[in-house]
Coordinates of N, CA and C in Angstrom, one line a residue:
M1028 N 15.5 10.4 -16.9 CA 14.5 9.3 -16.0 C 15.3 9.1 -14.6
F1029 N 14.7 7.6 -13.9 CA 15.5 7.7 -12.1 C 16.3 6.5 -12.5
P1030 N 17.5 6.7 -11.8 CA 18.1 5.2 -11.7 C 17.7 3.9 -11.5
T1031 N 18.1 3.1 -11.7 CA 17.5 2.1 -11.6 C 17.4 1.4 -9.9
R1032 N 16.3 0.8 -10.2 CA 15.3 0.0 -9.0 C 15.7 1.8 -7.6
S1033 N 15.6 2.7 -7.8 CA 15.4 3.8 -7.2 C 14.5 4.5 -6.1
R1034 N 13.7 3.2 -6.4 CA 12.4 4.1 -5.5 C 11.1 3.0 -5.2
F1035 N 10.3 3.2 -4.1 CA 9.4 2.7 -3.6 C 7.9 3.3 -4.5
A1036 N 7.4 2.4 -4.7 CA 6.0 2.6 -5.0 C 4.9 2.1 -4.3
W1037 N 4.3 3.4 -3.4 CA 3.2 3.3 -2.6 C 2.1 3.2 -3.0
C1038 N 0.8 1.8 -2.9 CA 0.1 1.8 -3.6 C -1.3 1.7 -2.0
I1039 N -2.3 2.8 -2.1 CA -3.7 2.8 -1.8 C -4.3 2.0 -2.1
T1040 N -5.1 1.6 -1.3 CA -6.7 1.4 -1.8 C -7.8 2.1 -1.2
G1041 N -8.9 1.3 -0.8 CA -9.7 2.2 -0.1 C -10.0 2.6 1.2
S1042 N -9.4 1.6 2.6 CA -9.3 1.8 3.5 C -8.9 2.8 4.3
G1043 N -9.5 2.9 5.3 CA -8.7 4.1 6.5 C -8.2 3.4 7.8
H1044 N -7.8 2.5 8.1 CA -7.6 1.5 8.6 C -6.1 2.2 8.6
F1045 N -5.7 2.6 10.2 CA -4.5 3.4 10.2 C -4.1 4.4 8.5
L1046 N -5.2 4.8 8.1 CA -4.6 5.8 6.9 C -4.0 6.7 6.5
E1047 N -3.7 7.6 8.0 CA -3.1 8.7 8.2 C -1.1 8.4 9.1
E1048 N -1.6 7.2 9.1 CA 0.1 6.5 9.8 C 0.6 6.5 8.9
S1049 N 0.2 5.6 8.1 CA 0.6 5.0 6.7 C 1.0 6.0 6.0
L1050 N -0.1 7.1 5.7 CA 1.0 8.2 4.5 C 1.8 8.8 5.6
A1051 N 2.0 8.8 7.2 CA 3.1 9.5 7.5 C 4.5 8.9 7.8
L1052 N 4.3 7.8 7.3 CA 5.6 6.7 7.1 C 6.0 6.8 5.4
A1053 N 4.9 6.9 4.8 CA 5.1 6.5 3.5 C 6.1 8.2 2.8
R1054 N 5.4 9.6 3.8 CA 6.3 10.9 3.5 C 7.7 10.9 3.9
R1055 N 8.3 10.1 5.2 CA 9.3 9.6 5.6 C 10.1 9.0 4.3
L1056 N 9.9 8.5 3.2 CA 10.5 7.5 2.8 C 11.5 8.3 1.9
P1057 N 12.5 8.1 1.0 CA 13.5 9.1 0.3 C 12.8 9.2 -1.1
A1058 N 12.6 8.2 -1.4 CA 12.0 8.2 -3.5 C 11.2 6.9 -3.2
L1059 N 9.4 8.0 -3.5 CA 8.6 7.2 -3.6 C 7.4 7.6 -4.4
D1060 N 6.7 7.3 -4.8 CA 5.4 7.1 -6.2 C 4.8 7.1 -5.0
L1061 N 3.4 7.6 -5.5 CA 1.6 7.2 -4.9 C 0.8 6.8 -6.0
F1062 N 0.3 5.6 -5.7 CA -0.8 5.2 -6.9 C -1.8 4.2 -5.8
L1063 N -2.7 5.4 -6.3 CA -4.0 5.3 -5.9 C -5.2 4.6 -6.7
S1064 N -6.1 3.1 -5.7 CA -6.8 2.8 -6.7 C -8.7 4.1 -6.6
D1065 N -9.3 3.7 -7.7 CA -10.4 4.2 -7.5 C -10.9 4.3 -6.5
A1066 N -11.1 3.7 -5.8 CA -11.4 3.7 -4.0 C -10.7 4.4 -3.1
A1067 N -9.2 5.0 -3.4 CA -8.5 5.6 -2.6 C -9.0 6.8 -2.8
E1068 N -9.7 7.5 -4.3 CA -9.4 8.7 -4.1 C -11.1 8.9 -4.0
E1069 N -12.2 8.1 -3.0 CA -13.0 7.9 -2.6 C -13.2 8.7 -1.2
V1070 N -11.8 7.7 -0.9 CA -12.1 7.2 0.8 C -11.0 8.5 1.1
L1071 N -9.8 8.9 0.6 CA -8.4 10.2 1.0 C -9.6 11.4 1.8
P1072 N -10.8 11.9 0.4 CA -11.3 13.2 0.8 C -12.4 12.8 2.3
I1073 N -12.7 11.0 2.2 CA -13.8 11.9 3.5 C -12.8 11.7 4.8
Y1074 N -11.5 11.3 4.9 CA -11.0 11.3 6.2 C -9.9 12.7 6.0
G1075 N -10.1 13.3 4.6 CA -9.9 14.9 5.1 C -8.4 15.3 4.4
I1076 N -8.3 14.0 3.4 CA -7.0 14.1 2.9 C -7.5 14.3 1.3
K1077 N -6.9 15.9 0.6 CA -7.2 16.2 -0.4 C -6.3 15.8 -1.6
L1078 N -6.8 15.3 -2.6 CA -5.6 15.0 -3.9 C -4.6 16.4 -4.0
E1079 N -5.0 17.2 -4.1 CA -3.6 18.4 -4.6 C -3.1 18.5 -3.6
E1080 N -3.2 18.4 -1.9 CA -2.1 18.4 -0.8 C -1.3 17.2 -0.6
L1081 N -1.6 16.2 -1.1 CA -0.5 15.2 -1.5 C 1.1 15.5 -1.9
R1082 N 1.2 16.6 -2.9 CA 1.9 16.3 -3.6 C 3.0 17.0 -2.7
P1083 N 3.1 18.5 -2.1 CA 3.7 19.3 -1.2 C 4.0 18.3 -0.4
R1084 N 3.8 17.2 0.7 CA 3.6 16.5 1.1 C 4.8 14.8 1.5
F1085 N 5.2 15.1 -0.3 CA 6.3 14.4 -0.2 C 7.9 15.2 -1.1
A1086 N 8.6 14.2 -1.0 CA 10.0 14.6 -1.0 C 9.8 15.2 -3.3
P1087 N 10.5 15.9 -3.2 CA 10.9 15.8 -4.2 C 11.2 14.7 -5.6
G1088 N 10.3 14.6 -6.7 CA 10.8 13.9 -7.5 C 9.6 12.8 -7.4
F1089 N 8.6 13.5 -6.5 CA 7.6 12.4 -6.2 C 6.1 12.2 -7.4
R1090 N 5.7 11.5 -7.6 CA 4.5 11.2 -8.7 C 3.3 10.7 -7.9
L1091 N 2.3 11.0 -8.2 CA 1.2 10.5 -7.8 C 0.2 10.4 -8.8
V1092 N -0.2 8.6 -8.9 CA -0.7 7.8 -10.1 C -1.5 7.7 -10.0
R1093 N -2.9 8.1 -10.9 CA -4.2 7.8 -10.4 C -4.6 6.5 -11.5
D1094 N -5.7 5.7 -10.8 CA -6.1 4.6 -11.8 C -7.3 4.6 -12.4
K1095 N -6.8 5.4 -13.8 CA -7.9 5.9 -14.5 C -7.6 5.2 -16.1
T1096 N -7.0 3.5 -15.7 CA -6.9 3.0 -17.1 C -7.1 1.7 -17.1
A1097 N -8.1 1.0 -18.2 CA -8.9 -0.2 -18.1 C -7.7 -1.1 -17.6
S1098 N -6.7 -0.4 -18.2 CA -5.5 -2.5 -18.3 C -4.7 -1.9 -17.8
A1099 N -4.4 -0.9 -16.5 CA -3.3 -0.3 -15.0 C -2.1 -0.1 -16.0
V1100 N -2.5 0.9 -17.1 CA -1.4 0.7 -17.8 C 0.3 1.4 -16.9
P1101 N -0.1 2.2 -15.5 CA 1.0 2.6 -15.1 C 1.8 1.3 -14.2
V1102 N 0.9 0.8 -14.2 CA 1.9 -0.9 -13.9 C 3.4 -1.1 -15.0
G1103 N 3.0 -0.6 -16.2 CA 4.6 -0.6 -16.9 C 5.6 -0.3 -16.5
M1104 N 5.7 0.7 -15.6 CA 5.8 1.3 -14.8 C 7.6 0.1 -14.4
L1105 N 7.0 -0.9 -13.7 CA 7.7 -1.8 -12.5 C 8.2 -2.4 -14.2
Y1106 N 8.1 -2.5 -15.2 CA 8.9 -3.2 -16.1 C 10.4 -2.1 -16.6
E1107 N 10.0 -0.9 -16.0 CA 11.2 0.1 -16.7 C 12.0 0.3 -15.6
D1108 N 12.1 -0.8 -14.2 CA 13.0 -1.4 -13.5 C 13.2 0.1 -12.6
I1109 N 12.0 0.6 -12.5 CA 12.6 1.7 -11.5 C 12.2 1.8 -9.9
Y1110 N 11.9 0.6 -9.6 CA 10.7 0.3 -8.3 C 11.7 -1.3 -7.7
H1111 N 11.6 -0.8 -6.6 CA 12.7 -1.7 -6.0 C 11.9 -2.6 -4.8
T1112 N 11.0 -1.8 -4.8 CA 9.8 -2.3 -3.6 C 8.2 -1.5 -4.2
V1113 N 7.3 -2.4 -3.5 CA 5.8 -2.5 -3.7 C 5.4 -2.6 -2.3
V1114 N 4.3 -1.1 -2.1 CA 4.0 -1.2 -0.5 C 2.3 -1.2 -1.1
I1115 N 1.2 -1.8 -0.8 CA -0.2 -1.5 0.1 C -0.4 -1.1 0.8
A1116 N -0.6 -0.2 1.0 CA -0.8 0.2 2.8 C -1.5 1.7 3.2
P1117 N -2.9 1.5 3.8 CA -3.4 -0.1 4.0 C -4.3 -0.6 2.9
A1118 N -4.4 -1.4 3.2 CA -5.1 -2.3 2.2 C -6.3 -3.0 2.6
T1119 N -7.7 -2.7 2.1 CA -9.2 -3.7 2.0 C -8.3 -5.0 2.1
S1120 N -9.6 -5.6 3.3 CA -10.2 -7.1 2.4 C -10.3 -7.5 1.5
N1121 N -11.0 -6.5 0.9 CA -11.3 -7.2 -0.6 C -9.7 -6.5 -1.5
T1122 N -8.7 -5.8 -0.9 CA -7.6 -6.0 -1.9 C -6.5 -7.2 -1.6
V1123 N -6.7 -7.5 -0.3 CA -6.2 -8.4 0.2 C -6.4 -9.7 -0.3
A1124 N -8.1 -10.2 -0.6 CA -8.2 -11.5 -1.1 C -8.0 -11.7 -2.7
K1125 N -8.0 -10.4 -3.3 CA -7.5 -10.2 -4.4 C -6.2 -10.5 -4.7
C1126 N -4.9 -10.0 -3.7 CA -4.0 -10.4 -4.5 C -3.7 -12.0 -3.9
A1127 N -4.6 -12.6 -2.7 CA -4.5 -13.6 -2.1 C -5.0 -14.8 -3.2
F1128 N -5.3 -14.5 -4.0 CA -6.2 -15.3 -5.2 C -5.9 -14.8 -6.7
G1129 N -4.9 -13.9 -6.6 CA -4.1 -13.9 -7.9 C -5.1 -12.7 -8.9
I1130 N -6.0 -12.2 -8.2 CA -7.3 -11.9 -9.1 C -6.1 -10.0 -9.1
S1131 N -6.2 -9.2 -10.4 CA -5.7 -8.2 -10.5 C -6.8 -7.1 -11.6
D1132 N -7.7 -6.2 -10.5 CA -8.4 -6.2 -11.6 C -8.6 -4.0 -11.1
T1133 N -7.2 -3.9 -10.3 CA -6.8 -2.4 -9.8 C -5.4 -2.1 -10.0
L1134 N -5.7 -0.9 -10.0 CA -4.0 -0.3 -10.1 C -2.8 -1.3 -8.9
P1135 N -3.7 -1.3 -7.3 CA -2.8 -2.1 -7.0 C -2.6 -3.8 -6.9
T1136 N -3.6 -4.1 -6.9 CA -3.9 -5.4 -7.3 C -2.8 -5.9 -8.6
N1137 N -2.9 -5.1 -9.3 CA -2.3 -5.0 -10.5 C -0.8 -5.2 -10.7
M1138 N -0.2 -3.5 -9.5 CA 1.0 -3.3 -9.2 C 1.4 -5.6 -8.2
F1139 N 0.4 -5.4 -7.2 CA 0.8 -6.6 -5.9 C 1.9 -7.4 -7.1
A1140 N 0.5 -7.6 -8.0 CA 0.9 -9.0 -9.5 C 2.4 -9.2 -10.1
Q1141 N 2.1 -7.9 -10.7 CA 3.2 -8.0 -11.5 C 4.8 -7.4 -10.8
A1142 N 4.5 -7.1 -9.3 CA 6.0 -7.0 -8.9 C 6.4 -8.0 -8.3
G1143 N 5.4 -9.0 -8.1 CA 5.8 -10.6 -7.9 C 6.1 -11.3 -8.8
K1144 N 5.8 -11.2 -9.9 CA 6.3 -11.8 -11.3 C 7.9 -11.0 -11.5
L1145 N 8.1 -10.2 -11.9 CA 9.6 -10.1 -11.6 C 10.8 -9.8 -10.5
G1146 N 9.8 -10.6 -9.6 CA 10.6 -10.2 -7.9 C 11.1 -9.4 -7.4
I1147 N 10.0 -8.0 -7.7 CA 10.0 -7.2 -6.6 C 9.6 -7.5 -5.7
P1148 N 10.0 -7.4 -4.3 CA 9.1 -7.3 -2.7 C 8.1 -6.8 -2.8
G1149 N 7.2 -7.0 -2.2 CA 6.1 -6.7 -1.4 C 6.0 -6.3 -0.4
I1150 N 5.6 -5.6 0.3 CA 4.9 -4.9 1.8 C 3.0 -4.8 1.9
V1151 N 2.3 -5.5 2.4 CA 1.2 -5.3 2.9 C 0.9 -5.4 4.1
F1152 N 0.2 -4.0 4.4 CA -0.6 -4.1 5.6 C -1.4 -4.3 5.0
A1153 N -2.0 -5.3 5.3 CA -3.8 -6.1 6.1 C -4.6 -5.2 6.8
C1154 N -5.5 -5.1 6.8 CA -6.6 -3.8 7.5 C -7.0 -5.7 8.7
D1155 N -7.9 -6.4 8.3 CA -8.0 -7.7 9.1 C -7.7 -8.8 9.2
T1156 N -6.9 -8.8 10.6 CA -5.7 -9.7 10.7 C -5.7 -9.8 12.0
E1157 N -6.8 -9.5 13.0 CA -7.2 -9.9 14.4 C -8.7 -10.2 14.8
P1158 N -8.8 -11.4 15.5 CA -10.4 -11.2 16.2 C -11.1 -10.1 16.0
V1159 N -10.6 -9.6 16.4 CA -10.7 -8.2 17.0 C -10.3 -6.9 16.7
V1160 N -10.3 -5.9 15.5 CA -9.8 -4.9 15.0 C -10.7 -3.5 15.6
V1161 N -10.2 -2.6 16.1 CA -10.7 -1.6 16.5 C -10.0 0.0 15.3
T1162 N -10.7 0.5 14.6 CA -9.9 0.9 13.7 C -11.2 2.5 14.1
K1163 N -10.7 3.6 13.2 CA -10.6 4.7 13.1 C -12.1 5.1 11.9
S1164 N -13.2 5.0 11.9 CA -13.8 5.6 10.6 C -13.9 7.0 10.6
P1165 N -14.0 7.4 9.5 CA -14.4 9.1 9.3 C -14.8 9.8 10.7
H1166 N -15.8 9.5 11.3 CA -16.4 10.3 12.5 C -16.0 9.8 13.7
D1167 N -15.3 8.4 14.1 CA -15.1 7.8 15.5 C -14.9 6.3 14.8
W1168 N -14.6 5.9 16.1 CA -13.5 4.8 16.5 C -14.8 3.8 16.2
V1169 N -14.8 2.5 15.5 CA -15.2 1.6 15.5 C -14.4 0.3 15.9
T1170 N -15.5 -0.9 16.7 CA -15.0 -2.6 16.6 C -15.7 -2.8 15.6
L1171 N -14.8 -3.7 14.2 CA -14.6 -5.0 13.7 C -14.2 -6.0 14.3
R1172 N -15.2 -7.2 13.6 CA -14.9 -8.6 13.9 C -14.8 -9.4 12.7
P1173 N -13.8 -9.1 11.6 CA -12.7 -9.9 10.2 C -13.8 -11.7 10.9
R1174 N -14.5 -12.1 9.9 CA -15.2 -13.2 9.8 C -13.4 -14.3 9.3
R1175 N -13.6 -15.5 9.3 CA -12.8 -16.3 9.4 C -12.2 -16.3 7.6
L1176 N -12.9 -15.9 6.8 CA -12.7 -15.9 5.5 C -11.6 -14.5 5.4
E1177 N -11.7 -13.7 6.1 CA -10.3 -12.4 5.5 C -9.3 -13.1 6.6
L1178 N -10.0 -13.5 7.8 CA -8.2 -14.1 8.3 C -7.7 -15.2 7.4
D1179 N -8.4 -15.9 7.3 CA -7.9 -17.3 6.5 C -7.3 -16.2 4.8
N1180 N -7.9 -15.2 4.5 CA -7.0 -14.6 3.2 C -5.9 -14.0 3.4
V1181 N -5.7 -13.6 4.9 CA -4.3 -13.0 5.2 C -3.3 -13.7 5.2
D1182 N -3.5 -15.1 6.1 CA -2.6 -16.6 6.1 C -1.7 -16.8 4.3
R1183 N -3.7 -16.8 4.1 CA -2.9 -17.3 2.2 C -1.9 -16.5 1.5
L1184 N -2.4 -15.2 2.0 CA -1.3 -13.6 1.5 C 0.5 -13.6 1.4
R1185 N -0.2 -14.6 3.0 CA 1.5 -14.6 3.8 C 2.0 -15.4 2.9
E1186 N 1.8 -16.5 2.0 CA 2.1 -17.6 1.1 C 3.1 -17.2 0.2
I1187 N 2.5 -15.8 -0.3 CA 2.8 -15.4 -1.7 C 4.1 -15.0 -1.7
D1188 N 4.7 -15.4 -2.7 CA 6.6 -14.9 -3.3 C 6.3 -13.6 -3.3
F1189 N 7.5 -13.1 -2.6 CA 7.9 -11.9 -2.2 C 6.9 -10.9 -2.3
C1190 N 6.9 -11.3 -0.8 CA 5.3 -10.3 0.2 C 5.3 -10.9 1.6
E1191 N 5.7 -9.4 2.0 CA 5.7 -9.7 3.4 C 4.2 -8.8 4.3
V1192 N 3.3 -9.2 4.6 CA 2.1 -9.2 5.6 C 2.9 -8.2 6.9
V1193 N 1.9 -7.1 6.8 CA 2.2 -6.4 8.2 C 1.3 -6.8 8.6
C1194 N 0.6 -6.1 10.4 CA -0.4 -6.4 10.7 C -0.7 -4.6 11.6
S1195 N 0.5 -4.0 11.9 CA -0.1 -2.6 13.0 C 0.6 -1.8 11.8
P1196 N 1.0 0.0 12.3 CA 1.5 0.8 11.9 C 3.2 0.5 12.2
A1197 N 3.6 -0.2 13.7 CA 4.8 -0.4 13.7 C 5.6 -1.4 13.1
D1198 N 4.8 -2.3 13.1 CA 5.3 -3.4 12.2 C 5.4 -3.2 10.6
L1199 N 4.4 -2.1 10.0 CA 4.5 -1.4 8.6 C 5.8 -0.8 9.1
E1200 N 6.6 0.4 9.8 CA 7.6 0.5 9.9 C 8.7 0.4 10.3
A1201 N 8.6 -1.4 10.3 CA 9.5 -2.1 11.1 C 10.1 -3.1 9.8
A1202 N 9.1 -3.4 8.8 CA 9.5 -3.8 7.6 C 9.7 -2.4 6.5
L1203 N 9.3 -1.4 6.8 CA 10.4 -0.5 5.5 C 11.1 -0.2 6.0
Q1204 N 11.9 -0.5 7.3 CA 13.4 -0.1 7.7 C 14.1 -1.4 7.4
R1205 N 13.8 -2.5 7.6 CA 14.4 -4.0 7.2 C 14.6 -3.3 5.1
R1206 N 13.6 -3.2 4.8 CA 14.1 -2.9 3.3 C 15.0 -2.0 3.1
L1207 N 14.6 -1.3 4.1 CA 15.9 0.4 3.8 C 16.7 -0.3 3.9
D1208 N 17.3 -1.0 5.1 CA 18.7 -1.5 5.6 C 19.3 -2.2 4.6
S1209 N 18.3 -3.1 3.8 CA 19.0 -4.3 2.5 C 19.0 -3.6 1.2
L1210 N 18.8 -2.0 0.7 CA 19.5 -1.4 0.3 C 20.5 -0.4 0.2
S1211 N 20.3 -0.2 1.5 CA 21.8 0.9 1.9 C 21.2 1.8 2.1
L1212 N 20.1 2.8 2.5 CA 18.7 3.8 2.1 C 18.5 4.3 3.9
A1213 N 18.2 5.1 3.5 CA 18.1 5.9 5.2 C 16.6 6.5 4.9
W1214 N 16.1 6.6 6.0 CA 14.8 7.0 5.7 C 15.1 9.2 5.9

């Protein structure tokens, strides 16, 4: 088995917003398991990322965990004291809303909720954080205007215990660096 609190649990939702940049950061981490929502499994191929190609991109020992159980059975790995950090990157506005209101009905939202209950720090790369968001769709760049509701949910998420919300790939990298530093780990 793995040493106590030795790994990152990285969750991917159905967002394409800076998806490639998020995965590039995940690949640099020393020990990581990737947790996919059903929506992530739909979105990854749309952005040209095949599931079978993920494994060779990560360090040895990497595990790919898919959301194939009604009760999010893989969340139980948090109780085995393997993970020191849960990351959701990128996080859809749907995932942000669920996390902000304590709804746990996908693998990423269950991971987030249970990690918080266990005192495991979480980092959430929220997509809808500014009045205007320019993001890459599968075929082009688009301009989105998040509603007050989405922006309020991001603010609400910032108030959750053991949660750090980040708004850009640079912010995500900085948050990961702080986490690595606090654990005396390196990229």
